Amino acid sequence: MQKNILIIGATSAIACATARLYAACHHQFFLVGRNEEKIKLTKQDLLIRGAKKVESYCCDLTKMENHEKILHHAELSLGTLDIVIIAHGVLPDQQQCEKNIDFMVQSFEVNQISTLCLLTLISERLKTQGHGTVAVLSSVAGERGRKINYVYGAAKSAVSIFLQGLRNRFHGTGIHFLTIHPGFICTPMTENFKKGRLWKQPDEIAPDIVKAIAKKKDLLYTPWFWRYIMLIIKMIPEKFFKKMSI
Amino acid sequence: MWQSKQHNAWGDPSKTDQESQPLWWQHDPLPQNSLMLPRGNARSYGDSCQNHSGVVIDTTYLNRFLDYDKDRGIIHCESGTLLKDILALVVKDNWFLPVVPGTQLITVGGAIANDIHGKNHPAKGSFGDHVLAFQLRQEGSDVIHCSSTENPDLFSATIGGLGLTGLITSATIQLKSIPSPWMAVETIPFNSLETVLELLQSSQQSHEYNVAWIDCLNQSATKLRGIFHRSNFVHSETKIPDRKNINIPCYFPRWVMNKFTIKNFNRIIYYKNKKNKPSQLPYHKFLFPLDNINHWNRIYGKPGLLQYQGVIPYDNGKTLLKELFHQIIQSQQASFLCVLKCFGEQKPKGLLSFPMSGFTLALDFPNRGKKTIDLLHCLYKITLEADGRIYPAKDSCLTPEMFQQGFSHIEQFSSHIHGNFTSDFWQRITGNSVSCKKTS
């Protein structure tokens, strides 16, 4: 069955890889991103890969007044929203966050506030519609605060908790919320990291996301082994964890 | 869990601390003040895809389709797009890439930079013959459009130009039409060099794809045995089946590839294919037989493999091939990959393109250090003395003199090398670094 898919942060590497899989099944898309040129390239690529229809809207997601407009245009273009993927985000420089409050607040606006606002507006619309899936890219960094990225982690942690609340609120209504915890994935966001054996490509985890959406899962760790890595990390008592450098 | 991305040359899996910078979008900035080399899926066997003097630009994320004209069979895509992805898209419309190598896991940019060839060179030439245009980025300049009419000199320098003339960001390719993705394959066993040469030449009229697999360990040079495959695309309504991949999870110990195992493996291949029975195969099974074994190069162990691929002119071709086989068989170093094909008369577009009219022989050797390099040098000598040439994409130990002997347009090509672009291969064959591949 043909689905209508809204992707917010559509030029993100993981969103692009996921969208390609949906495009091959001839679904319809509404893409939202900041960079017009990149959105244009993504749109063209999806159309060639089989998407039935792709429309887009370019805006800055930290300007909350844009959110209503996005949903308005998406509904005008697609009608109903079957799947919504929220994938935008930045990995702020932790050291800069520690010294510059404005910079830290700004990163929270991108990674947290904008997502929470969008989730609030989207969930109301899906309630009216009576069905739909919202998949949000959170992070394993949001599971436990660490000195190297706790600003990013705290923002993602709030997103995960917010989604838990929504899942609880909408239980039994046919509206489904998926929290995605990607592990180490090679994307522009992680470009400066030294890569090792645990690192995966966006197109390697995209099938997991598509499968989790189809199966209406609540929580997805991708690749799968991150569920167990995080299980161990979460079990370490704070007394010891605070002394560790991981 | 294994490393998901190939970072070294295919034949040399040794660890490298080489810096690699991915390019996510065509207009992302290039590295500043650094020597650089664009690299696709790193399937070149030797050091032509490595650059230890600077940065390697990983183009594999530039994999978007930009335009696809289904009526005329023209595709425009970014340079990091894998041939596998193009085929998956166009095959259902009965289009196909006119030239494909033995793997579909290479990028368009790599196919152009090495002007790759396939089993159908006499019919279709090399990859560059079907490239209508491409966009090239050089440091400090706008995107340069290149085609046979626009910047034609840079166009022919970049085809087969080993990534040294700039970074190809996107390319437009003319596809060929096929009746269906199925191929009718004929398998003919042979027992002498004369028979296989006769088959290779006589089948060119009737069959587009021709290739001979030769068992280099079980026979003498005068009585070579092997299997000849010839094939054409045919009409069929059947849907092509999905292919299951096998993964080689780790490097095999060195002793696995010994004379005894390879000899018996070759025997199995020979007897398995000996029954001369025409069959219909999906294109990937015939054209890309090794693609379903992920990381097959790990079978050769950590020292990796060295490949010889050269082309020998048709004049006196039989005697020279006999001489080559004599050396190979005597050395008892060959493995199960020994392939003989024909190149057609057409002149390639690229200044450094490898194909020229003649027989081309390719074979893998497990890297046994000096012993293997000496054998390769001996094979190179025979090839070059006969006015043949060696394939840079497969090479690991050409000397500057040997390279100059094989390619006559080096000077003309050198004038197109962009300032900051270089590779380990280029440094080696221009004499800046004479070190050969590590001798295990």
XYZ file of C-alpha atoms in Angstrom:
686
model
C 0.000 0.000 0.000
C 1.274 3.443 -0.907
C 2.309 5.508 2.107
C 2.706 9.226 2.692
C 5.969 9.988 4.398
C 7.034 13.275 5.972
C 10.764 13.519 6.674
C 12.056 16.342 8.830
C 15.810 16.736 8.465
C 15.602 14.963 5.122
C 19.200 15.588 4.082
C 20.572 13.755 7.117
C 22.513 10.688 5.997
C 20.380 8.214 7.966
C 17.108 9.803 6.763
C 18.338 9.726 3.150
C 19.301 6.055 3.376
C 15.908 5.204 4.914
C 14.014 7.281 2.352
C 15.729 5.413 -0.483
C 14.296 2.140 0.755
C 10.807 3.646 0.871
C 11.304 5.256 -2.552
C 11.957 1.827 -4.076
C 8.438 0.875 -2.882
C 6.951 3.905 -4.695
C 5.764 5.859 -1.651
C 5.091 9.632 -1.570
C 7.343 12.073 0.267
C 7.367 15.518 1.764
C 10.915 16.548 2.652
C 11.861 19.270 5.080
C 15.403 20.598 5.363
C 17.424 23.749 5.680
C 19.632 23.679 2.590
C 17.735 24.195 -0.658
C 20.430 22.719 -2.908
C 20.745 19.559 -0.806
C 16.975 19.122 -0.617
C 16.789 19.466 -4.400
C 19.417 16.744 -4.901
C 17.706 14.427 -2.397
C 14.333 15.009 -4.059
C 15.652 14.189 -7.517
C 17.422 11.074 -6.235
C 14.268 9.741 -4.562
C 12.163 10.384 -7.662
C 14.602 8.422 -9.841
C 14.715 5.610 -7.281
C 10.970 5.170 -7.638
C 9.201 7.664 -5.352
C 5.720 8.434 -6.675
C 5.830 12.075 -5.644
C 8.322 14.214 -3.739
C 7.654 17.734 -2.542
C 9.712 19.788 -0.170
C 9.876 22.769 2.126
C 13.033 24.575 3.216
C 13.191 26.324 6.558
C 15.091 26.766 9.800
C 13.632 24.345 12.338
C 14.830 26.360 15.330
C 12.274 29.026 14.372
C 9.264 27.391 15.997
C 6.781 29.501 13.998
C 7.846 27.445 10.953
C 6.548 24.195 12.414
C 2.852 24.893 11.757
C 3.726 25.913 8.206
C 5.651 22.687 7.627
C 2.711 20.546 8.696
C 0.265 22.656 6.753
C 2.274 22.286 3.537
C 2.903 18.593 4.183
C -0.818 17.944 4.590
C -1.640 19.983 1.513
C 0.836 17.912 -0.469
C 0.248 14.431 0.959
C -3.210 14.558 2.552
C -2.719 12.177 5.461
C 0.617 11.493 7.148
C 1.310 7.774 7.454
C 4.937 7.934 8.555
C 6.798 10.882 10.018
C 10.580 10.618 10.440
C 12.313 13.265 12.534
C 16.035 13.158 11.841
C 17.458 16.651 12.187
C 20.147 17.421 14.709
C 23.674 18.643 15.342
C 26.528 17.337 17.424
C 27.700 20.452 19.259
C 31.293 20.928 20.286
C 31.176 19.888 23.942
C 34.022 22.146 25.030
C 32.409 25.165 23.422
C 29.142 24.298 25.187
C 30.965 24.298 28.496
C 32.187 27.857 27.964
C 29.471 29.486 25.900
C 25.905 29.424 27.228
C 24.384 30.817 24.016
C 26.019 28.072 22.031
C 24.763 25.421 24.454
C 21.208 26.785 24.378
C 21.308 26.878 20.602
C 22.260 23.201 20.450
C 19.323 22.394 22.763
C 17.017 24.310 20.430
C 18.067 22.150 17.483
C 18.335 18.763 19.181
C 15.593 19.055 21.746
C 13.115 21.993 21.738
C 12.409 21.908 17.993
C 11.833 18.130 18.108
C 9.544 18.368 21.154
C 7.505 21.162 19.519
C 7.200 19.203 16.313
C 6.198 16.062 18.219
C 3.469 17.998 20.036
C 2.016 19.403 16.813
C 2.355 16.147 14.901
C 0.783 14.019 17.634
C -2.290 16.299 17.659
C -2.657 15.899 13.917
C -2.219 12.148 14.054
C -4.864 12.038 16.784
C -7.343 13.670 14.416
C -6.254 11.332 11.662
C -6.525 8.280 13.906
C -3.409 6.537 12.667
C 0.271 7.085 11.850
C 3.807 6.352 12.935
C 6.368 8.828 14.195
C 9.992 7.632 14.158
C 12.498 9.868 15.877
C 16.278 9.634 15.788
C 17.407 9.807 19.372
C 20.839 8.491 20.354
C 22.620 6.014 22.589
C 24.328 9.147 23.965
C 21.004 9.986 25.616
C 21.092 6.868 27.750
C 23.877 7.913 30.083
C 25.621 11.249 30.629
C 29.294 11.244 29.741
C 31.813 14.049 29.931
C 32.571 13.968 26.207
C 29.031 14.709 24.983
C 26.566 15.286 27.840
C 25.048 18.393 26.231
C 24.069 16.388 23.156
C 23.156 13.415 25.372
C 20.911 15.473 27.661
C 18.969 16.864 24.691
C 18.493 13.388 23.198
C 17.570 11.998 26.592
C 14.701 14.496 26.838
C 13.529 13.448 23.377
C 13.522 9.780 24.442
C 11.570 10.519 27.653
C 9.101 12.715 25.726
C 8.511 9.854 23.297
C 7.930 7.439 26.174
C 5.251 9.820 27.450
C 3.610 10.090 24.040
C 3.660 6.303 23.664
C 1.923 6.007 27.000
C -0.594 8.732 26.160
C -1.531 7.334 22.772
C -1.516 3.658 23.704
C -4.401 1.866 22.045
C -5.180 4.674 19.599
C -3.341 3.238 16.598
C -0.720 5.955 16.748
C 2.770 4.604 17.099
C 5.974 6.279 18.296
C 9.369 4.741 17.596
C 12.527 5.833 19.405
C 15.599 5.032 17.344
C 18.939 4.704 19.119
C 21.606 4.555 16.444
C 25.037 3.474 17.629
C 28.210 4.666 15.909
C 27.192 5.589 12.381
C 29.401 7.243 9.740
C 27.580 10.489 8.943
C 28.697 14.106 8.434
C 27.905 14.598 12.132
C 30.524 12.069 13.203
C 33.043 12.914 10.501
C 35.803 13.907 12.926
C 35.581 10.755 15.018
C 38.209 8.079 14.721
C 36.357 5.107 13.231
C 36.731 1.554 14.447
C 35.086 -1.808 14.087
C 31.794 -0.781 15.718
C 31.108 1.890 13.099
C 28.434 1.247 10.495
C 27.216 2.941 7.341
C 23.799 4.677 7.150
C 22.615 2.224 4.484
C 23.438 -0.678 6.783
C 21.076 0.531 9.514
C 18.295 1.894 7.260
C 16.667 -1.556 6.775
C 16.424 -1.889 10.580
C 14.514 1.406 10.766
C 12.098 0.407 7.994
C 11.523 -2.954 9.671
C 10.951 -1.387 13.122
C 8.401 1.064 11.657
C 6.580 -1.767 9.888
C 6.534 -3.906 13.034
C 5.417 -0.946 15.174
C 8.313 -1.393 17.593
C 8.718 1.081 20.463
C 12.450 1.101 20.721
C 15.157 0.316 18.196
C 18.852 -0.044 18.852
C 20.698 -0.204 15.559
C 22.949 -2.053 14.937
C 21.350 -4.614 17.289
C 24.369 -5.100 19.558
C 24.008 -1.582 20.969
C 21.088 -2.805 23.049
C 23.531 -4.984 24.995
C 26.358 -2.445 25.061
C 23.965 0.118 26.543
C 22.518 -2.440 28.931
C 25.962 -2.937 30.427
C 26.763 0.784 30.422
C 23.457 1.589 32.159
C 24.132 -1.048 34.800
C 27.442 0.443 35.944
C 26.836 2.131 39.318
C 27.237 5.894 39.217
C 29.897 5.634 41.932
C 32.165 3.890 39.434
C 30.842 5.447 36.250
C 31.798 8.955 37.327
C 35.433 7.859 37.511
C 35.460 6.320 34.062
C 36.540 7.796 30.735
C 34.448 6.128 28.090
C 31.299 -7.568 13.728
C 33.636 -6.533 10.986
C 34.763 -3.309 9.488
C 32.071 -2.372 7.053
C 34.131 -0.267 4.739
C 37.139 -1.167 2.640
C 39.902 1.311 3.363
C 42.905 -0.317 1.753
C 43.649 -1.482 -1.737
C 41.857 -4.744 -2.544
C 45.067 -6.697 -2.949
C 46.793 -5.239 0.100
C 44.751 -5.610 3.248
C 47.643 -4.575 5.511
C 46.708 -1.880 7.991
C 47.359 1.677 7.013
C 47.161 4.866 9.020
C 46.193 6.764 5.919
C 43.833 9.692 6.403
C 40.569 9.498 4.506
C 38.087 12.329 4.230
C 34.564 11.591 3.080
C 32.846 13.977 0.699
C 29.114 14.035 1.496
C 27.981 16.600 -1.044
C 29.447 17.611 -4.394
C 30.271 21.124 -3.236
C 31.765 20.314 0.150
C 35.219 21.870 0.498
C 38.236 19.864 -0.618
C 41.182 19.447 1.777
C 43.378 22.533 1.952
C 47.153 22.522 1.496
C 47.321 18.790 1.225
C 48.104 16.294 -1.479
C 44.920 14.420 -2.291
C 43.529 11.502 -4.250
C 39.846 10.794 -4.932
C 38.901 7.196 -4.195
C 35.730 5.241 -4.862
C 35.122 1.784 -3.424
C 38.852 0.959 -3.221
C 38.664 -2.088 -5.481
C 41.922 -1.328 -7.290
C 44.342 -4.094 -6.384
C 47.473 -2.031 -5.977
C 48.476 1.400 -4.755
C 46.702 3.430 -7.445
C 43.930 4.029 -4.875
C 46.246 4.951 -2.024
C 47.913 8.209 -1.120
C 50.144 8.075 1.903
C 51.611 11.475 1.089
C 48.316 13.198 1.880
C 44.593 12.647 2.094
C 42.307 10.225 0.297
C 38.922 11.736 -0.560
C 36.280 9.085 -0.059
C 33.638 9.644 -2.756
C 31.351 6.744 -1.881
C 28.733 8.991 -0.274
C 28.324 10.926 -3.525
C 25.854 8.312 -4.684
C 22.766 10.196 -5.801
C 21.027 9.802 -9.124
C 20.644 13.164 -10.837
C 18.723 12.266 -13.979
C 17.508 9.149 -15.749
C 16.121 9.272 -19.269
C 14.289 5.971 -19.551
C 13.491 6.477 -23.223
C 17.009 7.147 -24.428
C 18.844 5.092 -21.804
C 20.954 7.921 -20.414
C 21.814 8.103 -16.741
C 23.361 11.016 -14.863
C 24.608 10.214 -11.379
C 27.144 11.292 -8.822
C 30.568 9.719 -9.105
C 30.396 7.561 -5.968
C 27.369 5.630 -7.241
C 28.091 1.906 -7.400
C 27.572 0.121 -10.713
C 25.441 -2.301 -8.668
C 22.983 0.495 -7.793
C 22.827 1.703 -11.398
C 22.125 -1.815 -12.643
C 19.492 -2.416 -9.958
C 17.720 0.696 -11.200
C 18.030 0.372 -14.981
C 17.798 -3.378 -15.519
C 14.048 -3.391 -14.884
C 13.678 -1.011 -17.842
C 15.809 -3.373 -19.969
C 18.854 -1.124 -19.962
C 22.348 -2.184 -18.963
C 25.773 -0.640 -18.561
C 27.544 -1.328 -21.862
C 30.802 -2.177 -20.071
C 31.094 -3.826 -16.671
C 34.147 -5.399 -15.031
C 34.135 -8.630 -12.987
C 32.567 -6.839 -10.026
C 29.644 -4.433 -9.797
C 30.957 -3.111 -6.486
C 32.933 -0.258 -8.007
C 31.969 3.381 -8.391
C 31.309 5.298 -11.600
C 34.222 7.613 -10.795
C 36.538 4.633 -10.387
C 35.269 3.078 -13.611
C 36.149 6.269 -15.491
C 39.476 6.860 -13.730
C 40.631 3.348 -14.626
C 38.765 3.177 -17.950
C 37.681 -0.302 -16.973
C 36.876 -3.053 -19.490
C 34.769 -6.183 -19.443
C 34.298 -9.468 -21.193
C 32.856 -7.683 -24.238
C 35.667 -5.325 -25.247
C 35.676 -6.242 -28.964
C 31.948 -5.392 -29.107
C 31.681 -2.407 -26.779
C 35.140 -1.032 -26.030
C 35.904 0.275 -22.565
C 33.830 2.236 -20.007
C 35.115 5.612 -21.229
C 33.584 4.966 -24.672
C 30.117 5.287 -23.124
C 30.715 8.296 -20.905
C 28.949 11.218 -22.560
C 30.172 13.846 -20.094
C 31.372 14.389 -16.553
C 31.942 17.226 -14.101
C 35.404 17.649 -12.686
C 36.447 19.590 -9.591
C 39.925 20.919 -9.183
C 41.117 22.883 -6.205
C 40.503 26.593 -6.587
C 38.361 26.383 -9.710
C 34.695 26.056 -10.535
C 33.263 22.773 -11.690
C 34.644 21.958 -15.143
C 32.269 20.305 -17.621
C 34.086 17.784 -19.767
C 32.894 15.897 -22.828
C 34.249 15.068 -26.276
C 33.307 18.606 -27.366
C 33.786 20.580 -24.136
C 37.330 20.537 -22.702
C 38.112 17.459 -24.849
C 41.774 17.286 -23.764
C 40.883 17.141 -20.092
C 38.124 14.646 -20.975
C 40.577 12.206 -22.529
C 43.171 12.759 -19.806
C 40.633 12.012 -17.067
C 39.375 8.792 -18.686
C 41.899 6.273 -17.407
C 43.590 9.175 -15.604
C 43.772 7.343 -12.246
C 42.065 10.203 -10.404
C 45.028 12.525 -10.915
C 43.368 15.210 -13.039
C 40.786 16.231 -10.434
C 37.748 14.909 -8.651
C 34.915 13.657 -10.851
C 31.702 14.717 -9.108
C 29.111 13.364 -11.539
C 28.943 11.608 -14.886
C 26.466 11.014 -17.698
C 26.524 7.526 -19.180
C 24.870 6.056 -22.257
C 23.311 2.683 -21.444
C 22.703 -0.192 -23.857
C 19.431 -1.918 -24.371
C 19.019 -5.607 -23.432
C 16.136 -8.036 -24.082
C 16.050 -9.111 -20.406
C 18.472 -9.466 -17.472
C 19.025 -13.132 -18.330
C 22.058 -14.415 -20.193
C 22.393 -17.582 -22.257
C 25.756 -19.007 -21.263
C 27.670 -21.689 -23.145
C 30.424 -23.498 -21.310
C 33.095 -25.223 -23.387
C 35.986 -27.143 -21.822
C 39.310 -26.990 -23.697
C 42.615 -28.790 -23.505
C 45.055 -26.613 -25.406
C 46.019 -22.999 -25.858
C 45.353 -23.250 -29.597
C 41.733 -24.303 -28.961
C 41.007 -21.498 -26.541
C 42.558 -18.820 -28.780
C 40.534 -20.125 -31.674
C 37.374 -20.084 -29.509
C 38.063 -16.547 -28.258
C 38.389 -15.231 -31.779
C 35.679 -17.228 -33.517
C 33.064 -16.488 -30.835
C 33.353 -12.721 -31.202
C 30.899 -12.687 -34.105
C 28.223 -14.756 -32.406
C 28.660 -13.845 -28.722
C 29.160 -10.499 -27.024
C 30.713 -11.779 -23.787
C 33.681 -14.132 -24.059
C 36.073 -15.261 -21.376
C 38.317 -18.221 -20.681
C 39.208 -19.524 -17.244
C 42.494 -21.387 -17.217
C 43.778 -23.917 -14.719
C 47.435 -22.964 -14.303
C 48.365 -25.644 -11.826
C 47.289 -28.954 -13.284
C 48.799 -28.895 -16.759
C 51.862 -28.020 -18.797
C 52.234 -24.866 -20.919
C 51.707 -26.818 -24.119
C 48.593 -28.559 -22.901
C 46.562 -25.968 -20.993
C 43.149 -26.913 -19.787
C 40.314 -24.677 -18.758
C 36.762 -23.608 -19.395
C 35.609 -21.172 -22.053
C 32.403 -19.207 -21.417
C 30.506 -17.292 -24.073
C 27.272 -15.497 -23.570
C 24.625 -13.102 -24.844
C 21.680 -11.401 -23.189
C 18.475 -13.226 -24.130
C 14.774 -12.663 -23.786
C 13.088 -14.133 -20.710
C 10.024 -13.277 -18.679
C 11.334 -14.858 -15.472
C 12.082 -12.565 -12.562
C 15.731 -12.657 -11.525
C 16.208 -14.289 -8.134
C 17.839 -12.519 -5.187
C 21.349 -13.515 -4.401
C 22.480 -14.590 -0.956
C 25.831 -13.251 0.173
C 28.483 -15.188 2.023
C 30.851 -13.239 4.247
C 34.501 -14.058 4.868
C 34.643 -12.764 8.440
C 38.403 -12.783 8.955
C 41.715 -13.229 7.202
C 42.539 -16.836 6.484
C 45.896 -18.113 7.715
C 48.557 -17.996 5.006
C 48.851 -21.766 4.695
C 45.255 -22.066 3.451
C 46.294 -20.917 0.000
C 48.848 -23.612 -0.669
C 49.666 -25.506 -3.838
C 47.654 -28.527 -2.775
C 44.426 -26.690 -1.915
C 44.533 -24.437 -4.989
C 45.340 -27.358 -7.274
C 42.369 -29.316 -5.998
C 40.099 -26.310 -6.000
C 40.979 -25.729 -9.647
C 40.258 -29.384 -10.350
C 36.793 -28.988 -8.806
C 36.065 -25.848 -10.873
C 37.195 -27.645 -14.026
C 35.169 -30.802 -13.548
C 32.130 -28.934 -12.271
C 32.024 -26.821 -15.419
C 33.155 -29.532 -17.818
C 29.686 -30.612 -18.860
C 29.066 -28.593 -21.970
C 25.509 -27.629 -21.249
C 24.011 -24.281 -22.321
C 22.226 -22.574 -19.467
C 20.417 -19.366 -18.672
C 21.803 -17.323 -15.815
C 20.804 -13.991 -14.268
C 23.345 -11.340 -15.282
C 24.977 -11.067 -11.870
C 25.750 -14.754 -11.685
C 27.628 -14.757 -14.970
C 29.215 -11.306 -14.920
C 29.976 -10.869 -11.214
C 30.656 -14.387 -9.901
C 32.656 -13.288 -6.845
C 30.388 -10.464 -5.687
C 28.364 -12.680 -3.400
C 31.452 -13.512 -1.343
C 32.041 -10.398 0.761
C 35.744 -9.752 1.411
C 36.935 -12.663 -0.734
C 40.388 -11.092 -0.698
C 40.679 -12.209 2.933
C 41.070 -15.793 1.682
C 44.614 -14.816 0.699
C 45.420 -13.934 4.294
C 47.001 -10.772 5.615
C 49.811 -10.566 3.037
C 47.092 -10.171 0.399
C 47.358 -10.907 -3.286
C 49.262 -9.569 -6.235
C 47.746 -9.581 -9.669
C 49.271 -9.677 -13.079
C 47.145 -8.212 -15.841
C 48.747 -7.358 -19.113
C 47.758 -7.132 -22.741
C 49.765 -8.743 -25.535
C 49.316 -7.757 -29.191
C 47.743 -10.391 -31.431
C 50.908 -10.624 -33.616
C 52.901 -13.438 -32.164
C 50.316 -13.587 -29.365
C 50.258 -17.373 -29.158
C 54.016 -17.733 -28.697
C 54.076 -14.987 -26.083
C 51.166 -16.444 -24.145
C 52.950 -19.810 -24.196
C 56.000 -18.104 -22.769
C 53.899 -16.406 -20.058
C 52.153 -19.663 -19.140
C 55.462 -21.463 -19.122
C 56.762 -19.021 -16.493
C 53.511 -19.144 -14.481
C 53.228 -22.927 -14.464
C 56.900 -23.361 -13.655
C 56.551 -21.020 -10.678
C 53.601 -23.050 -9.277
C 52.430 -19.849 -7.594
C 49.180 -19.252 -9.474
C 45.784 -19.336 -7.782
C 42.281 -20.155 -8.980
C 41.760 -16.842 -10.745
C 43.342 -16.949 -14.182
C 41.370 -15.324 -16.930
C 42.060 -14.794 -20.632
C 40.049 -12.336 -22.746
C 40.316 -10.461 -26.034
C 40.520 -6.740 -26.642
C 39.142 -5.272 -29.857
C 40.697 -2.936 -32.394
C 39.047 0.297 -31.199
C 41.311 3.006 -29.806
C 40.262 3.994 -26.278
C 39.389 7.593 -25.477
C 41.744 7.944 -22.527
C 45.396 8.930 -22.773
C 46.358 6.317 -20.180
C 43.661 3.759 -21.007
C 44.858 0.200 -20.660
C 43.003 -1.618 -23.467
C 44.738 -2.101 -26.812
C 44.214 -4.679 -29.500
C 45.366 -8.080 -28.232
C 44.941 -10.848 -25.684
C 44.653 -9.855 -22.057
C 45.633 -12.258 -19.321
C 44.817 -11.666 -15.645
C 45.789 -13.798 -12.721
C 46.071 -13.570 -8.964
C 49.020 -14.748 -6.935
C 49.021 -15.061 -3.171
C 51.634 -12.549 -2.011
C 54.707 -14.577 -1.129
C 56.990 -11.554 -1.078
C 60.074 -11.352 -3.257
C 59.385 -14.666 -4.963
C 56.053 -13.368 -6.288
C 57.401 -9.944 -7.222
C 60.248 -11.554 -9.185
C 57.701 -13.627 -11.072
C 55.595 -10.540 -11.813
C 58.651 -8.675 -13.080
C 59.465 -11.600 -15.330
C 55.878 -11.583 -16.718
C 56.000 -7.790 -17.101
C 59.236 -8.070 -19.060
C 57.770 -10.568 -21.519
C 54.662 -8.390 -21.931
C 56.521 -5.138 -22.449
C 59.113 -6.571 -24.818
C 56.217 -7.597 -27.035
C 54.952 -3.966 -27.009
C 52.134 -4.839 -24.628
C 51.183 -3.003 -21.478
C 50.325 -3.560 -17.816
C 47.045 -2.508 -16.161
C 47.791 0.219 -13.562
C 44.617 -0.591 -11.557
C 45.956 -4.075 -10.848
C 49.621 -3.287 -10.497
C 51.770 -3.152 -7.390
C 55.317 -3.314 -8.677
C 55.829 -1.651 -12.068
C 59.064 0.314 -12.223
C 59.135 3.823 -13.821
C 60.943 2.427 -16.883
C 58.406 -0.362 -17.325
C 55.498 2.069 -17.088
C 57.004 4.396 -19.686
C 57.572 1.476 -22.008
C 53.879 0.559 -21.964
C 52.213 3.952 -22.269
C 53.255 6.392 -24.975
C 51.178 9.428 -23.920
C 52.637 9.924 -20.456
C 54.059 13.356 -21.203
C 50.801 14.598 -22.689
C 48.927 13.149 -19.701
C 51.276 14.653 -17.127
C 50.432 18.165 -18.288
C 46.831 17.550 -17.134
C 47.667 16.324 -13.626
C 46.225 18.803 -11.219
C 48.744 20.303 -8.785
C 47.563 18.794 -5.520
C 46.499 15.408 -6.848
C 48.758 12.419 -6.526
C 48.762 8.747 -5.546
C 51.232 6.195 -4.236
C 51.145 4.587 -7.687
C 51.998 7.823 -9.446
C 54.798 8.627 -7.032
C 56.207 5.161 -7.597
C 56.115 5.185 -11.361
C 57.438 8.704 -11.641
C 60.396 7.664 -9.525
C 59.573 9.675 -6.407
C 59.324 6.496 -4.426
C 60.818 3.325 -5.831
C 59.654 1.098 -3.023
C 57.650 -1.854 -4.186
C 54.685 -3.256 -2.337
C 55.691 -4.641 1.000
C 57.422 -7.964 0.786
C 55.437 -9.804 3.423
